[in-house]
Coordinates of C-alpha atoms and ligand atoms in Angstrom, one line a residue:
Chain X
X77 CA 237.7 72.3 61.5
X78 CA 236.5 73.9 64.4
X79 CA 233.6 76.4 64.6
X80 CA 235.9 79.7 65.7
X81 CA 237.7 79.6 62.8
X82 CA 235.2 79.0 60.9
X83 CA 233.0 82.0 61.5
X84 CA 236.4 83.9 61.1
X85 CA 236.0 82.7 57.7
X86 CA 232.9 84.3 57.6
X87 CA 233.6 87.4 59.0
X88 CA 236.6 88.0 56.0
X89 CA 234.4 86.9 53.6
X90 CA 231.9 89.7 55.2
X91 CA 235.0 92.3 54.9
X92 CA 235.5 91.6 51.0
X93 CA 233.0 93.3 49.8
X94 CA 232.0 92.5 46.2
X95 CA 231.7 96.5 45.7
X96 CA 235.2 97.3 46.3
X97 CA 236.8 98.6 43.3
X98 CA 239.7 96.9 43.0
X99 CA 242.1 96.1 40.0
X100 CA 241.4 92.8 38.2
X101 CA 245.0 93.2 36.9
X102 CA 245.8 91.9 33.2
X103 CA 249.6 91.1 33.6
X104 CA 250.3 90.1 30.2
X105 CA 247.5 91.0 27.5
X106 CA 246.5 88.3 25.0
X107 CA 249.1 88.3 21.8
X108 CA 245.8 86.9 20.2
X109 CA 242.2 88.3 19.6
X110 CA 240.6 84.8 19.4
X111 CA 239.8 81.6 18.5
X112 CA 237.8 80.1 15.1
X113 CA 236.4 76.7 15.4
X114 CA 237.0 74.6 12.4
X115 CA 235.7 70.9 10.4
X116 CA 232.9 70.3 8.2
X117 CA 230.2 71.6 10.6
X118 CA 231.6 74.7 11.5
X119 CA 230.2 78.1 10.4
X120 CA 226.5 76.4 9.5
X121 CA 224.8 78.1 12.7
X122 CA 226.8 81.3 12.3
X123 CA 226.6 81.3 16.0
X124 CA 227.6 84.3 18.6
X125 CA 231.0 83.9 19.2
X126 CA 231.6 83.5 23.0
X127 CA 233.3 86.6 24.6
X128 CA 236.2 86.0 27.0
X129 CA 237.0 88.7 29.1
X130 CA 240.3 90.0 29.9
X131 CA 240.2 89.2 33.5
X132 CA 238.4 85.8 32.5
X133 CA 242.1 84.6 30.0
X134 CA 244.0 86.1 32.8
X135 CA 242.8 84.0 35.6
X136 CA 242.8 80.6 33.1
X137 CA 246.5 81.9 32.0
X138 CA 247.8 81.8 35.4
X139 CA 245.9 78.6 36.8
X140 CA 246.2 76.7 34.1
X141 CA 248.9 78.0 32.2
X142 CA 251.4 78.8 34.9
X143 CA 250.2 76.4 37.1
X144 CA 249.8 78.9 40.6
X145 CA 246.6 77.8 42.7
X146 CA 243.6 80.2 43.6
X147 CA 245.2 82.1 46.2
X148 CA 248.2 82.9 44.1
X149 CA 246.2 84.2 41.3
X150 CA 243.5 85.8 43.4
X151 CA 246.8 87.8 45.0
X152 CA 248.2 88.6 41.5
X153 CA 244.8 90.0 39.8
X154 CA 243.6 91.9 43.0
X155 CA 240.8 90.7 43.7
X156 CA 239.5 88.1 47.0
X157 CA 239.5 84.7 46.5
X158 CA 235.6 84.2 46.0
X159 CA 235.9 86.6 43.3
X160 CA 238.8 85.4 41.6
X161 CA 237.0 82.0 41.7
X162 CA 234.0 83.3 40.1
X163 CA 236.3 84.3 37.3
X164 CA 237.6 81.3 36.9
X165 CA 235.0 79.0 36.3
X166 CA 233.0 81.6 34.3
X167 CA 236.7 81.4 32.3
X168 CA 236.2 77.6 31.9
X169 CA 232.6 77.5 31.4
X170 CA 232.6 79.8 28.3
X171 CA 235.7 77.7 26.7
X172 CA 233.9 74.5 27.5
X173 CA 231.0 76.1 25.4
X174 CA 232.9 76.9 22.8
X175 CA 234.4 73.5 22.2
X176 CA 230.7 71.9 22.5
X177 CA 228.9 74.2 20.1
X178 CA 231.6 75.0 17.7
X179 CA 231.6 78.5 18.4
X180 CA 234.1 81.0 18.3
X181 CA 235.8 82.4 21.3
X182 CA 236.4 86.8 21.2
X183 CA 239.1 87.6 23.7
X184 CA 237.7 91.2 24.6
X185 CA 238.0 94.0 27.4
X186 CA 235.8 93.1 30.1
X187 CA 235.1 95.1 33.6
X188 CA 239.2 95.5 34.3
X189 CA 238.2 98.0 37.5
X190 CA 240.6 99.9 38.8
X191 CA 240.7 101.5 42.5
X192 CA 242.3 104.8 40.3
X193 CA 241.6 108.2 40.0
X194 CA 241.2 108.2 36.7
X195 CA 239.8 106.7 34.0
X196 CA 239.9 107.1 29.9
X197 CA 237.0 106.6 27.6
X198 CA 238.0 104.6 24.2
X199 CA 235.0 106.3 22.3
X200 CA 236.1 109.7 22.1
X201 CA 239.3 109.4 23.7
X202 CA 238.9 111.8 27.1
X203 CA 240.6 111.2 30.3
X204 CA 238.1 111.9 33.1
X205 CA 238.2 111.3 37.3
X206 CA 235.2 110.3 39.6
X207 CA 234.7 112.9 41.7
X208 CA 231.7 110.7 43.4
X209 CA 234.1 108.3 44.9
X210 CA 231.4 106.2 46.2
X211 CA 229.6 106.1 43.0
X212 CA 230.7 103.6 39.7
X213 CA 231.5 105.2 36.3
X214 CA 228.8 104.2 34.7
X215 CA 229.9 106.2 31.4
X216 CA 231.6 108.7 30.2
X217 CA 230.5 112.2 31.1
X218 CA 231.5 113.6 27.7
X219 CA 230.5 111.5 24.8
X220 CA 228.4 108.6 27.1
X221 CA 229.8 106.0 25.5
X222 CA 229.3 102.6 28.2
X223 CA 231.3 100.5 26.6
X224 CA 234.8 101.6 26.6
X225 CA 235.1 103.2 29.9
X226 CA 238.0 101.7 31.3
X227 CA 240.6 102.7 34.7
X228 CA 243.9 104.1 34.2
X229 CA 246.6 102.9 36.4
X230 CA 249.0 105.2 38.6
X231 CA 250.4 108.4 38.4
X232 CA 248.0 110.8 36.2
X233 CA 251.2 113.0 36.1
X234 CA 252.0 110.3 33.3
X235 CA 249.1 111.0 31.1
X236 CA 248.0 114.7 31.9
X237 CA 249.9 116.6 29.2
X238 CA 251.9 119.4 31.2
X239 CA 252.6 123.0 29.8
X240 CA 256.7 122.0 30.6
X241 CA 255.9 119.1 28.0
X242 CA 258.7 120.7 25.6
X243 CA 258.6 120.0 21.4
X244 CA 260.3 116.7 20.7
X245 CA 259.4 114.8 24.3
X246 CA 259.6 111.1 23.5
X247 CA 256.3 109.4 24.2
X248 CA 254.9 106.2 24.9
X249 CA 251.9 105.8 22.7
X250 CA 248.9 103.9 22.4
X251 CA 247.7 103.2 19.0
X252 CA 244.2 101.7 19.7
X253 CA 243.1 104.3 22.1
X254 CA 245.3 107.3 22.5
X255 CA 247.1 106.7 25.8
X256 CA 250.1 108.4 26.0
X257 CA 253.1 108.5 28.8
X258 CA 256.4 110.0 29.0
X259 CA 258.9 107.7 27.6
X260 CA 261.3 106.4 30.5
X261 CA 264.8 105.9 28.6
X262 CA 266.6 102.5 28.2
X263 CA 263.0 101.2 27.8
X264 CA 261.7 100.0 24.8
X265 CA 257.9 101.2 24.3
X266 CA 256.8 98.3 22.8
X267 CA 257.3 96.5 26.2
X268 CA 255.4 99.1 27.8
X269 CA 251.5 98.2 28.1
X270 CA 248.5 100.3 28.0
X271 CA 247.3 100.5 31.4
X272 CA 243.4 101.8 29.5
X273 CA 243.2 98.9 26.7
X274 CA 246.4 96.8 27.1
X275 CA 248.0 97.3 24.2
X276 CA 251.2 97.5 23.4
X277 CA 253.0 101.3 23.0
X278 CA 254.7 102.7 20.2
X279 CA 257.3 105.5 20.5
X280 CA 255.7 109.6 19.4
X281 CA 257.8 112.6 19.6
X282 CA 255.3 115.6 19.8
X283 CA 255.5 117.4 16.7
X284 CA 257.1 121.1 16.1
X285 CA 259.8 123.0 15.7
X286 CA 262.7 120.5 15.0
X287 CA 265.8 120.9 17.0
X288 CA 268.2 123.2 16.8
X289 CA 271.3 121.9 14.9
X290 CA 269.2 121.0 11.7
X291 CA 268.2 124.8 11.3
X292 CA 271.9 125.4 11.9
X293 CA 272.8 123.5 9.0
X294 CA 270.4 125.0 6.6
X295 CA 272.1 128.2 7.1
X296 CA 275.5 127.2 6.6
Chain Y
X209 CA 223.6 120.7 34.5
X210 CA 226.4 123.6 33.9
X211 CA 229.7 122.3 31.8
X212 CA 232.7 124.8 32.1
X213 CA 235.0 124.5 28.5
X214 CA 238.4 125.9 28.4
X215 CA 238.2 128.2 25.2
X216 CA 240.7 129.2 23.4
X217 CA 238.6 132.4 21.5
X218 CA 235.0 133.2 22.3
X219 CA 232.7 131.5 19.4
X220 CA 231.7 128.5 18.8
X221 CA 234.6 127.7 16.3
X222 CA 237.4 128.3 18.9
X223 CA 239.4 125.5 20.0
X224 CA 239.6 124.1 23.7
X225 CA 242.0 125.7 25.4
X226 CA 244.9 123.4 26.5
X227 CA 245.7 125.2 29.6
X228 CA 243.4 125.5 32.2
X229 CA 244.4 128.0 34.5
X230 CA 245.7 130.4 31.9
X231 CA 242.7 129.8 28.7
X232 CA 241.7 132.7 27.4
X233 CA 237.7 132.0 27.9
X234 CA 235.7 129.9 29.9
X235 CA 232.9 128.9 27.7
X236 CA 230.1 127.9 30.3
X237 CA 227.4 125.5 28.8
X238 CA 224.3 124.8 30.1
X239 CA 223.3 121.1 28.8
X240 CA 219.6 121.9 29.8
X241 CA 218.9 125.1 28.1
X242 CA 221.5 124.8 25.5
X243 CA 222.7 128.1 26.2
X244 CA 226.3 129.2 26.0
X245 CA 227.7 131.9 27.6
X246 CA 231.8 133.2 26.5
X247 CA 233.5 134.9 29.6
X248 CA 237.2 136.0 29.8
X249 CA 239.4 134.6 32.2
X250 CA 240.0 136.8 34.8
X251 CA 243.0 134.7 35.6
X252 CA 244.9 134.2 32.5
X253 CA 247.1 136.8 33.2
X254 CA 247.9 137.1 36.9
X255 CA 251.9 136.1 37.8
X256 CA 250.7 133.5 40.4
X257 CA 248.3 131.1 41.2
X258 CA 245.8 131.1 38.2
X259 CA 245.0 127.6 38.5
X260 CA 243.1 128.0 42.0
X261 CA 241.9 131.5 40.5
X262 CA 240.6 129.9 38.0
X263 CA 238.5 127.4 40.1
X264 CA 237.3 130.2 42.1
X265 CA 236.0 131.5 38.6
X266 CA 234.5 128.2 37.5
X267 CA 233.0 127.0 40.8
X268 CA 230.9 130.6 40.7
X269 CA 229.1 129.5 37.5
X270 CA 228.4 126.3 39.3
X271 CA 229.7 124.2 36.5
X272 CA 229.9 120.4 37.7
X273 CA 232.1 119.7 35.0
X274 CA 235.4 121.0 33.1
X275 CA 236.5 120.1 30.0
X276 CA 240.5 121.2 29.6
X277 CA 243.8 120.1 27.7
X278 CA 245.1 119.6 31.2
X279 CA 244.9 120.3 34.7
X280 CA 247.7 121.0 37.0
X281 CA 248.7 118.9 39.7
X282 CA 247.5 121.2 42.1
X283 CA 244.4 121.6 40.6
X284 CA 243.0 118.3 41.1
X285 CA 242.2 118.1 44.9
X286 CA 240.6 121.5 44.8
X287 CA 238.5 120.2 42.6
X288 CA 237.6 116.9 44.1
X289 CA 236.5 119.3 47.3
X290 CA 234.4 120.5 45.1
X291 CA 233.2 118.1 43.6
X292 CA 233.8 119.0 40.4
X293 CA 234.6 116.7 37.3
X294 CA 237.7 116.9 35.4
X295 CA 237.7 115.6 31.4
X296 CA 241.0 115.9 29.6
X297 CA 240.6 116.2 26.2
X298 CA 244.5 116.2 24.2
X299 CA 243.0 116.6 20.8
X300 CA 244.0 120.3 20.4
X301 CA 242.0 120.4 17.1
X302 CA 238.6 120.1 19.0
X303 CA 236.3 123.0 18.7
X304 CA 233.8 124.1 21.4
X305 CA 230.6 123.2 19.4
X306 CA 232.5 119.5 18.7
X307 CA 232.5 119.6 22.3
X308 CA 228.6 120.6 23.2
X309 CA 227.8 118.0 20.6
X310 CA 229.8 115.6 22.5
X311 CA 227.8 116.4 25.6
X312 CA 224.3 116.5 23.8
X313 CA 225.0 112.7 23.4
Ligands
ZN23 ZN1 233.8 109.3 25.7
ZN24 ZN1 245.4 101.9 24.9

């Protein structure tokens, strides 16, 4: 109420500044890839379906889904309050449109940042860092795709393949873009999510040599 | 702008080289001029320490980015001082002129 705190306020608004790159985090990805509007008038206009970003379902899912308030979900996704609350309404405004004109509604990837090193480009399937900290990845230095540039979350040791990687590792693998992690035992892959695309993994076991007690058993 | 490519062989058919500190070639492309150029890797064989050997190697053709299977743990804040990008590229079956086409993008 009073003026002090209010110019606080200010000043932490001040601090959050909207170029930090910080992790609009997708907890759960959508199990669906959209919506189709249907009755008698629907389809006539083939109109653009409306695109609903990842971060944009996120933010609905947990305010109006599981019911936490703003500063709950701005804590969960990563991102300051203003921001999250930016998401949010752009979330509501675009399913509002939707209803009105009939249109579809395209659940798609939108800018997930991600305050990592690295980052993986769904075009052509690289892995590349930003050595230009200060600087946004703007596209991906090998192929220049703009589109499907997207962060990679923690430990690159995950991802990098490693010369100790031996024949017949277990891996976490992503189908739609290539990701691929060790696989941690006693943990089903499928619960594992992409941290590039948010898919869900499927098991690999790098190809070779088979192991050792089935070429014993030939030769008996 | 100079591209460093772990090569496997030194033509234009050869693979990328999976290992970094230890590929056989360094195939150094120029995206301006379209020029290649194949140079052996000093490194490859030394007991110790190719990795940083290898940067040594790549940061004297002033290449601002390197395209490898992988990159050591170690290698990575050497090249951040320098400022140079890392790609990873896992798809062993990708030849260096797949590559320069990549970058001709
Ligand atoms: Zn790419
Ligand atoms: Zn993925």
């Amino acid at each position: 109420m009073n003026h002090s705190s209010l110019s606080l306020d200010r000043t932490n608004v001040h601090y959050m500044s909207p170029r930090t790159k910080r992790l609009r985090k997708v907890i759960n990805p959508p199990v669906i890839k959209g919506f189709k509007p249907y009755g008698p008038d629907t389809g006539k206009g083939k109109a653009e379906p409306v695109m609903l970003h990842y971060e944009e379902y996120e933010a609905l899912r947990l305010c109006d889904y599981d019911l936490y308030n703003h500063h709950a979900a701005s804590i969960f996704m990563g991102v300051s309050r203003p921001t999250f609350t930016r998401i949010y309404s752009a979330a509501r405004q675009k399913i509002a449109r939707a209803f009105v004109e009939g249109r579809q509604i395209a659940i798609e990837g939108g800018k997930v940042y991600f305050d990592s090193d690295w980052y993986h480009c769904g075009s052509c399937k690289c892995f590349f860092n930003n050595p230009e900290k200060d600087q946004k990845v703007g596209e991906c230095p090998l192929c220049g795709d703009t589109e499907k540039i997207s962060g990679v979350e923690g430990d690159p040791e995950k991802f990098v393949p490693e010369t100790s990687v031996e024949v017949g590792t277990e891996l976490c693998y992503c189908p739609q873009c290539g990701y691929e992690q060790r696989h941690q035992q006693g943990i089903p892959c499928k619960q594992e999510v992409c941290p590039s695309c948010q898919s869900h993994l499927t098991r690999k076991t790098l190809p070779g040599k088979q192991p050792a007690r089935h070429r014993g058993g030939r030769k008996h | 702008m100079k591209v460093a490519i772990t090569s496997t062989g030194n033509s234009l058919e050869s693979t990328v080289d999976p290992r970094f500190g230890r590929c056989a070639y360094f195939a150094i492309y120029d995206t301006d001029s379209k020029a290649i150029a194949f140079i052996p890797n000093p490194a490859r064989h030394v007991e110790e320490g190719a990795g940083p050997k290898a940067v040594q190697q790549v940061a004297s053709y002033e290449a601002k980015k390197i395209v490898s299977g992988e990159f050591g743990m170690k290698i990575k804040p050497l090249l951040d001082s320098l400022k140079i990008q890392m790609i990873v590229v896992k798809d062993p079956e990708k030849k260096i002129m797949d590559i320069m086409e990549m970058l001709n993008h």
